[in-house]
């Protein structure tokens, strides 16, 4: 694999799975190890991919104090200093139930079809925030992916699908969201890369929104097409 393409994929990703997606290969343990060897051989900085998040541990007493000071499960997560990701909220809900902590002052936990508690589908994640805040955040972004990042949910298909279901069940307006995927403009992209000196310039040439998501998309497309970006003077 070309070092430049590999470096671009690493720089534009936040995980090894993301690197593989940008390179257009199916994520797997074997491919990850192979890429890790190539990255090491080429001296590519991948520290932001390999750094592990600190493991968060909290006692029943700490959870109880957080519950007492909160009115929703996502507030409990934030009080404990952890992002309200789906897995975290499900874990906290189980810990609260196992410890017998009273959540009678949590209105949303009693609303069937929203929290996933008290007999609802146990696979449905809890809301990452209250409906009003979720609606406000949705109004300020243009995609489910961007909304997932805004509420600190993992950037993966399962989390985005769950968030889409919650938006629908909360009857939150997302008519301004752009389509999740757009066709790759191979000819225009090839021409834009050839005459540009940065990914930002390619984004502008293609008329894409000037934000990080567009830059990552252009990097991924360029890698998939094997386009030469060695003439770029900056990312």
mmCIF file of N, CA, C and O in Angstrom, residues 136-207:
data_model
loop_
_atom_site.group_PDB
_atom_site.id
_atom_site.type_symbol
_atom_site.label_atom_id
_atom_site.label_comp_id
_atom_site.label_asym_id
_atom_site.label_seq_id
_atom_site.Cartn_x
_atom_site.Cartn_y
_atom_site.Cartn_z
ATOM 1 N N UNK A 136 -32.994 20.311 19.836
ATOM 2 C CA UNK A 136 -32.175 21.513 19.614
ATOM 3 C C UNK A 136 -30.869 21.151 18.911
ATOM 4 O O UNK A 136 -30.450 21.828 17.967
ATOM 5 N N UNK A 137 -30.241 20.064 19.338
ATOM 6 C CA UNK A 137 -29.001 19.624 18.699
ATOM 7 C C UNK A 137 -29.243 19.197 17.255
ATOM 8 O O UNK A 137 -28.446 19.496 16.360
ATOM 9 N N UNK A 138 -30.361 18.494 17.023
ATOM 10 C CA UNK A 138 -30.676 18.040 15.670
ATOM 11 C C UNK A 138 -30.879 19.217 14.725
ATOM 12 O O UNK A 138 -30.523 19.153 13.545
ATOM 13 N N UNK A 139 -31.436 20.308 15.248
ATOM 14 C CA UNK A 139 -31.673 21.484 14.412
ATOM 15 C C UNK A 139 -30.366 22.140 13.979
ATOM 16 O O UNK A 139 -30.322 22.840 12.961
ATOM 17 N N UNK A 140 -29.284 21.897 14.721
ATOM 18 C CA UNK A 140 -28.018 22.556 14.422
ATOM 19 C C UNK A 140 -27.038 21.734 13.622
ATOM 20 O O UNK A 140 -25.909 22.173 13.372
ATOM 21 N N UNK A 141 -27.428 20.517 13.203
ATOM 22 C CA UNK A 141 -26.538 19.668 12.408
ATOM 23 C C UNK A 141 -27.276 19.221 11.149
ATOM 24 O O UNK A 141 -28.474 19.458 11.002
ATOM 25 N N UNK A 142 -26.542 18.558 10.236
ATOM 26 C CA UNK A 142 -27.161 18.193 8.963
ATOM 27 C C UNK A 142 -27.164 16.695 8.691
ATOM 28 O O UNK A 142 -27.416 16.263 7.575
ATOM 29 N N UNK A 143 -26.862 15.886 9.716
ATOM 30 C CA UNK A 143 -26.864 14.443 9.508
ATOM 31 C C UNK A 143 -26.935 13.718 10.840
ATOM 32 O O UNK A 143 -26.629 14.290 11.895
ATOM 33 N N UNK A 144 -27.323 12.445 10.768
ATOM 34 C CA UNK A 144 -27.348 11.627 11.982
ATOM 35 C C UNK A 144 -25.937 11.422 12.500
ATOM 36 O O UNK A 144 -25.696 11.413 13.713
ATOM 37 N N UNK A 145 -24.963 11.276 11.600
ATOM 38 C CA UNK A 145 -23.564 11.104 12.014
ATOM 39 C C UNK A 145 -23.096 12.311 12.834
ATOM 40 O O UNK A 145 -22.466 12.155 13.881
ATOM 41 N N UNK A 146 -23.409 13.518 12.353
ATOM 42 C CA UNK A 146 -22.999 14.724 13.075
ATOM 43 C C UNK A 146 -23.709 14.818 14.425
ATOM 44 O O UNK A 146 -23.114 15.256 15.418
ATOM 45 N N UNK A 147 -24.967 14.388 14.471
ATOM 46 C CA UNK A 147 -25.706 14.422 15.730
ATOM 47 C C UNK A 147 -25.115 13.427 16.721
ATOM 48 O O UNK A 147 -25.014 13.719 17.922
ATOM 49 N N UNK A 148 -24.718 12.246 16.240
ATOM 50 C CA UNK A 148 -24.099 11.249 17.119
ATOM 51 C C UNK A 148 -22.836 11.814 17.762
ATOM 52 O O UNK A 148 -22.593 11.626 18.962
ATOM 53 N N UNK A 149 -22.036 12.521 16.985
ATOM 54 C CA UNK A 149 -20.826 13.139 17.551
ATOM 55 C C UNK A 149 -21.197 14.201 18.572
ATOM 56 O O UNK A 149 -20.536 14.349 19.608
ATOM 57 N N UNK A 150 -22.259 14.950 18.308
ATOM 58 C CA UNK A 150 -22.651 16.039 19.209
ATOM 59 C C UNK A 150 -23.096 15.521 20.573
ATOM 60 O O UNK A 150 -22.901 16.196 21.583
ATOM 61 N N UNK A 151 -23.691 14.327 20.603
ATOM 62 C CA UNK A 151 -24.177 13.785 21.877
ATOM 63 C C UNK A 151 -23.212 12.756 22.469
ATOM 64 O O UNK A 151 -23.554 12.022 23.398
ATOM 65 N N UNK A 152 -21.981 12.692 21.907
ATOM 66 C CA UNK A 152 -20.936 11.801 22.431
ATOM 67 C C UNK A 152 -21.263 10.331 22.263
ATOM 68 O O UNK A 152 -20.904 9.506 23.100
ATOM 69 N N UNK A 153 -21.948 9.977 21.190
ATOM 70 C CA UNK A 153 -22.172 8.571 20.900
ATOM 71 C C UNK A 153 -21.089 8.081 19.957
ATOM 72 O O UNK A 153 -20.524 8.873 19.197
ATOM 73 N N UNK A 154 -20.774 6.781 19.974
ATOM 74 C CA UNK A 154 -19.747 6.248 19.069
ATOM 75 C C UNK A 154 -20.121 6.476 17.610
ATOM 76 O O UNK A 154 -21.303 6.459 17.250
ATOM 77 N N UNK A 155 -19.113 6.685 16.779
ATOM 78 C CA UNK A 155 -19.356 6.910 15.360
ATOM 79 C C UNK A 155 -19.362 5.564 14.635
ATOM 80 O O UNK A 155 -18.421 5.199 13.946
ATOM 81 N N UNK A 156 -20.435 4.799 14.848
ATOM 82 C CA UNK A 156 -20.568 3.519 14.164
ATOM 83 C C UNK A 156 -22.014 3.344 13.713
ATOM 84 O O UNK A 156 -22.922 4.041 14.169
ATOM 85 N N UNK A 157 -22.206 2.417 12.796
ATOM 86 C CA UNK A 157 -23.521 2.238 12.200
ATOM 87 C C UNK A 157 -24.600 1.853 13.188
ATOM 88 O O UNK A 157 -25.733 2.323 13.092
ATOM 89 N N UNK A 158 -24.264 1.001 14.164
ATOM 90 C CA UNK A 158 -25.266 0.565 15.129
ATOM 91 C C UNK A 158 -25.765 1.739 15.972
ATOM 92 O O UNK A 158 -26.967 1.872 16.213
ATOM 93 N N UNK A 159 -24.835 2.589 16.408
ATOM 94 C CA UNK A 159 -25.226 3.741 17.227
ATOM 95 C C UNK A 159 -26.047 4.742 16.419
ATOM 96 O O UNK A 159 -27.027 5.303 16.911
ATOM 97 N N UNK A 160 -25.642 4.955 15.157
ATOM 98 C CA UNK A 160 -26.403 5.892 14.319
ATOM 99 C C UNK A 160 -27.804 5.361 14.041
ATOM 100 O O UNK A 160 -28.768 6.130 14.016
ATOM 101 N N UNK A 161 -27.935 4.044 13.837
ATOM 102 C CA UNK A 161 -29.257 3.457 13.610
ATOM 103 C C UNK A 161 -30.133 3.617 14.844
ATOM 104 O O UNK A 161 -31.332 3.940 14.743
ATOM 105 N N UNK A 162 -29.555 3.400 16.025
ATOM 106 C CA UNK A 162 -30.318 3.563 17.263
ATOM 107 C C UNK A 162 -30.754 5.011 17.439
ATOM 108 O O UNK A 162 -31.891 5.289 17.848
ATOM 109 N N UNK A 163 -29.862 5.940 17.112
ATOM 110 C CA UNK A 163 -30.197 7.353 17.243
ATOM 111 C C UNK A 163 -31.309 7.721 16.262
ATOM 112 O O UNK A 163 -32.216 8.498 16.603
ATOM 113 N N UNK A 164 -31.285 7.167 15.077
ATOM 114 C CA UNK A 164 -32.340 7.433 14.090
ATOM 115 C C UNK A 164 -33.691 6.965 14.615
ATOM 116 O O UNK A 164 -34.714 7.636 14.436
ATOM 117 N N UNK A 165 -33.695 5.808 15.275
ATOM 118 C CA UNK A 165 -34.955 5.300 15.828
ATOM 119 C C UNK A 165 -35.466 6.223 16.941
ATOM 120 O O UNK A 165 -36.673 6.491 17.027
ATOM 121 N N UNK A 166 -34.560 6.705 17.771
ATOM 122 C CA UNK A 166 -34.968 7.605 18.846
ATOM 123 C C UNK A 166 -35.516 8.924 18.295
ATOM 124 O O UNK A 166 -36.483 9.478 18.817
ATOM 125 N N UNK A 167 -34.909 9.425 17.224
ATOM 126 C CA UNK A 167 -35.406 10.645 16.587
ATOM 127 C C UNK A 167 -36.819 10.432 16.062
ATOM 128 O O UNK A 167 -37.685 11.298 16.218
ATOM 129 N N UNK A 168 -37.039 9.274 15.447
ATOM 130 C CA UNK A 168 -38.369 8.979 14.897
ATOM 131 C C UNK A 168 -39.394 8.829 16.009
ATOM 132 O O UNK A 168 -40.511 9.350 15.915
ATOM 133 N N UNK A 169 -39.013 8.129 17.072
ATOM 134 C CA UNK A 169 -39.950 7.897 18.166
ATOM 135 C C UNK A 169 -40.234 9.176 18.937
ATOM 136 O O UNK A 169 -41.305 9.334 19.527
ATOM 137 N N UNK A 170 -39.289 10.109 18.934
ATOM 138 C CA UNK A 170 -39.511 11.388 19.587
ATOM 139 C C UNK A 170 -40.150 12.408 18.671
ATOM 140 O O UNK A 170 -40.376 13.561 19.067
ATOM 141 N N UNK A 171 -40.432 11.998 17.396
ATOM 142 C CA UNK A 171 -41.060 12.881 16.411
ATOM 143 C C UNK A 171 -40.265 14.179 16.253
ATOM 144 O O UNK A 171 -40.820 15.272 16.200
ATOM 145 N N UNK A 172 -38.936 14.039 16.158
ATOM 146 C CA UNK A 172 -38.041 15.195 16.015
ATOM 147 C C UNK A 172 -37.794 15.456 14.531
ATOM 148 O O UNK A 172 -37.515 14.539 13.762
ATOM 149 N N UNK A 173 -37.899 16.691 14.133
ATOM 150 C CA UNK A 173 -37.773 17.073 12.723
ATOM 151 C C UNK A 173 -36.333 16.895 12.238
ATOM 152 O O UNK A 173 -35.409 17.506 12.779
ATOM 153 N N UNK A 174 -36.152 16.066 11.211
ATOM 154 C CA UNK A 174 -34.835 15.890 10.604
ATOM 155 C C UNK A 174 -34.933 16.041 9.089
ATOM 156 O O UNK A 174 -34.101 15.514 8.350
ATOM 157 N N UNK A 175 -35.945 16.771 8.632
ATOM 158 C CA UNK A 175 -36.126 16.933 7.191
ATOM 159 C C UNK A 175 -34.982 17.706 6.550
ATOM 160 O O UNK A 175 -34.791 17.643 5.339
ATOM 161 N N UNK A 176 -34.196 18.445 7.368
ATOM 162 C CA UNK A 176 -33.071 19.197 6.834
ATOM 163 C C UNK A 176 -31.800 18.348 6.751
ATOM 164 O O UNK A 176 -30.784 18.801 6.227
ATOM 165 N N UNK A 177 -31.857 17.092 7.241
ATOM 166 C CA UNK A 177 -30.681 16.228 7.175
ATOM 167 C C UNK A 177 -30.405 15.867 5.724
ATOM 168 O O UNK A 177 -31.318 15.533 4.967
ATOM 169 N N UNK A 178 -29.142 15.908 5.350
ATOM 170 C CA UNK A 178 -28.766 15.473 4.013
ATOM 171 C C UNK A 178 -28.723 13.951 3.967
ATOM 172 O O UNK A 178 -28.639 13.292 5.008
ATOM 173 N N UNK A 179 -28.763 13.353 2.764
ATOM 174 C CA UNK A 179 -28.685 11.893 2.668
ATOM 175 C C UNK A 179 -27.415 11.379 3.332
ATOM 176 O O UNK A 179 -26.370 12.038 3.296
ATOM 177 N N UNK A 180 -27.506 10.197 3.951
ATOM 178 C CA UNK A 180 -26.346 9.651 4.664
ATOM 179 C C UNK A 180 -25.165 9.399 3.735
ATOM 180 O O UNK A 180 -24.018 9.539 4.121
ATOM 181 N N UNK A 181 -25.435 9.035 2.516
ATOM 182 C CA UNK A 181 -24.365 8.775 1.556
ATOM 183 C C UNK A 181 -24.606 9.565 0.277
ATOM 184 O O UNK A 181 -25.729 9.799 -0.121
ATOM 185 N N UNK A 182 -23.541 9.974 -0.360
ATOM 186 C CA UNK A 182 -23.652 10.645 -1.642
ATOM 187 C C UNK A 182 -22.740 9.932 -2.632
ATOM 188 O O UNK A 182 -21.733 9.344 -2.234
ATOM 189 N N UNK A 183 -23.112 9.914 -3.915
ATOM 190 C CA UNK A 183 -22.290 9.206 -4.897
ATOM 191 C C UNK A 183 -20.904 9.831 -5.011
ATOM 192 O O UNK A 183 -20.740 11.044 -4.890
ATOM 193 N N UNK A 184 -19.913 9.005 -5.222
ATOM 194 C CA UNK A 184 -18.538 9.487 -5.344
ATOM 195 C C UNK A 184 -18.334 10.081 -6.736
ATOM 196 O O UNK A 184 -18.467 9.373 -7.733
ATOM 197 N N UNK A 185 -17.995 11.360 -6.842
ATOM 198 C CA UNK A 185 -17.817 12.002 -8.149
ATOM 199 C C UNK A 185 -16.410 11.720 -8.702
ATOM 200 O O UNK A 185 -15.518 12.585 -8.658
ATOM 201 N N UNK A 186 -16.209 10.522 -9.231
ATOM 202 C CA UNK A 186 -14.859 10.077 -9.593
ATOM 203 C C UNK A 186 -14.127 11.044 -10.525
ATOM 204 O O UNK A 186 -12.972 11.419 -10.266
ATOM 205 N N UNK A 187 -14.770 11.451 -11.610
ATOM 206 C CA UNK A 187 -14.080 12.316 -12.581
ATOM 207 C C UNK A 187 -13.758 13.673 -11.978
ATOM 208 O O UNK A 187 -12.617 14.148 -12.069
ATOM 209 N N UNK A 188 -14.756 14.296 -11.365
ATOM 210 C CA UNK A 188 -14.527 15.608 -10.763
ATOM 211 C C UNK A 188 -13.510 15.530 -9.634
ATOM 212 O O UNK A 188 -12.693 16.430 -9.450
ATOM 213 N N UNK A 189 -13.560 14.447 -8.865
ATOM 214 C CA UNK A 189 -12.608 14.289 -7.766
ATOM 215 C C UNK A 189 -11.191 14.152 -8.293
ATOM 216 O O UNK A 189 -10.259 14.790 -7.777
ATOM 217 N N UNK A 190 -11.016 13.329 -9.321
ATOM 218 C CA UNK A 190 -9.687 13.143 -9.907
ATOM 219 C C UNK A 190 -9.121 14.462 -10.409
ATOM 220 O O UNK A 190 -7.947 14.787 -10.184
ATOM 221 N N UNK A 191 -9.967 15.240 -11.087
ATOM 222 C CA UNK A 191 -9.514 16.538 -11.606
ATOM 223 C C UNK A 191 -9.197 17.510 -10.475
ATOM 224 O O UNK A 191 -8.200 18.237 -10.530
ATOM 225 N N UNK A 192 -10.046 17.507 -9.444
ATOM 226 C CA UNK A 192 -9.840 18.429 -8.330
ATOM 227 C C UNK A 192 -8.567 18.100 -7.565
ATOM 228 O O UNK A 192 -7.810 19.000 -7.172
ATOM 229 N N UNK A 193 -8.299 16.813 -7.346
ATOM 230 C CA UNK A 193 -7.082 16.411 -6.635
ATOM 231 C C UNK A 193 -5.847 16.801 -7.444
ATOM 232 O O UNK A 193 -4.848 17.285 -6.893
ATOM 233 N N UNK A 194 -5.910 16.623 -8.759
ATOM 234 C CA UNK A 194 -4.753 16.920 -9.614
ATOM 235 C C UNK A 194 -4.376 18.398 -9.600
ATOM 236 O O UNK A 194 -3.194 18.754 -9.671
ATOM 237 N N UNK A 195 -5.371 19.281 -9.471
ATOM 238 C CA UNK A 195 -5.072 20.708 -9.547
ATOM 239 C C UNK A 195 -5.082 21.400 -8.182
ATOM 240 O O UNK A 195 -4.934 22.631 -8.121
ATOM 241 N N UNK A 196 -5.245 20.630 -7.114
ATOM 242 C CA UNK A 196 -5.290 21.222 -5.774
ATOM 243 C C UNK A 196 -4.016 20.902 -5.001
ATOM 244 O O UNK A 196 -3.240 20.016 -5.374
ATOM 245 N N UNK A 197 -3.792 21.640 -3.929
ATOM 246 C CA UNK A 197 -2.619 21.410 -3.087
ATOM 247 C C UNK A 197 -2.995 21.042 -1.659
ATOM 248 O O UNK A 197 -2.142 21.001 -0.780
ATOM 249 N N UNK A 198 -4.264 20.759 -1.415
ATOM 250 C CA UNK A 198 -4.707 20.347 -0.088
ATOM 251 C C UNK A 198 -6.080 19.714 -0.203
ATOM 252 O O UNK A 198 -6.806 19.936 -1.186
ATOM 253 N N UNK A 199 -6.445 18.926 0.816
ATOM 254 C CA UNK A 199 -7.782 18.340 0.838
ATOM 255 C C UNK A 199 -8.847 19.431 0.996
ATOM 256 O O UNK A 199 -9.947 19.316 0.460
ATOM 257 N N UNK A 200 -8.506 20.480 1.725
ATOM 258 C CA UNK A 200 -9.452 21.582 1.895
ATOM 259 C C UNK A 200 -9.797 22.203 0.551
ATOM 260 O O UNK A 200 -10.945 22.572 0.295
ATOM 261 N N UNK A 201 -8.783 22.332 -0.321
ATOM 262 C CA UNK A 201 -9.020 22.903 -1.650
ATOM 263 C C UNK A 201 -9.902 21.972 -2.483
ATOM 264 O O UNK A 201 -10.741 22.433 -3.264
ATOM 265 N N UNK A 202 -9.708 20.661 -2.325
ATOM 266 C CA UNK A 202 -10.540 19.702 -3.050
ATOM 267 C C UNK A 202 -11.987 19.809 -2.582
ATOM 268 O O UNK A 202 -12.923 19.781 -3.388
ATOM 269 N N UNK A 203 -12.164 19.945 -1.264
ATOM 270 C CA UNK A 203 -13.518 20.114 -0.712
ATOM 271 C C UNK A 203 -14.195 21.321 -1.354
ATOM 272 O O UNK A 203 -15.356 21.255 -1.759
ATOM 273 N N UNK A 204 -13.465 22.432 -1.432
ATOM 274 C CA UNK A 204 -14.043 23.642 -2.046
ATOM 275 C C UNK A 204 -14.345 23.425 -3.521
ATOM 276 O O UNK A 204 -15.391 23.861 -4.021
ATOM 277 N N UNK A 205 -13.448 22.745 -4.217
ATOM 278 C CA UNK A 205 -13.644 22.527 -5.651
ATOM 279 C C UNK A 205 -14.876 21.672 -5.928
ATOM 280 O O UNK A 205 -15.550 21.848 -6.951
ATOM 281 N N UNK A 206 -15.170 20.754 -5.020
ATOM 282 C CA UNK A 206 -16.324 19.880 -5.200
ATOM 283 C C UNK A 206 -17.612 20.494 -4.668
ATOM 284 O O UNK A 206 -18.687 19.922 -4.809
ATOM 285 N N UNK A 207 -17.490 21.674 -4.038
ATOM 286 C CA UNK A 207 -18.670 22.345 -3.501
ATOM 287 C C UNK A 207 -19.262 21.673 -2.290
ATOM 288 O O UNK A 207 -20.459 21.824 -2.010
#
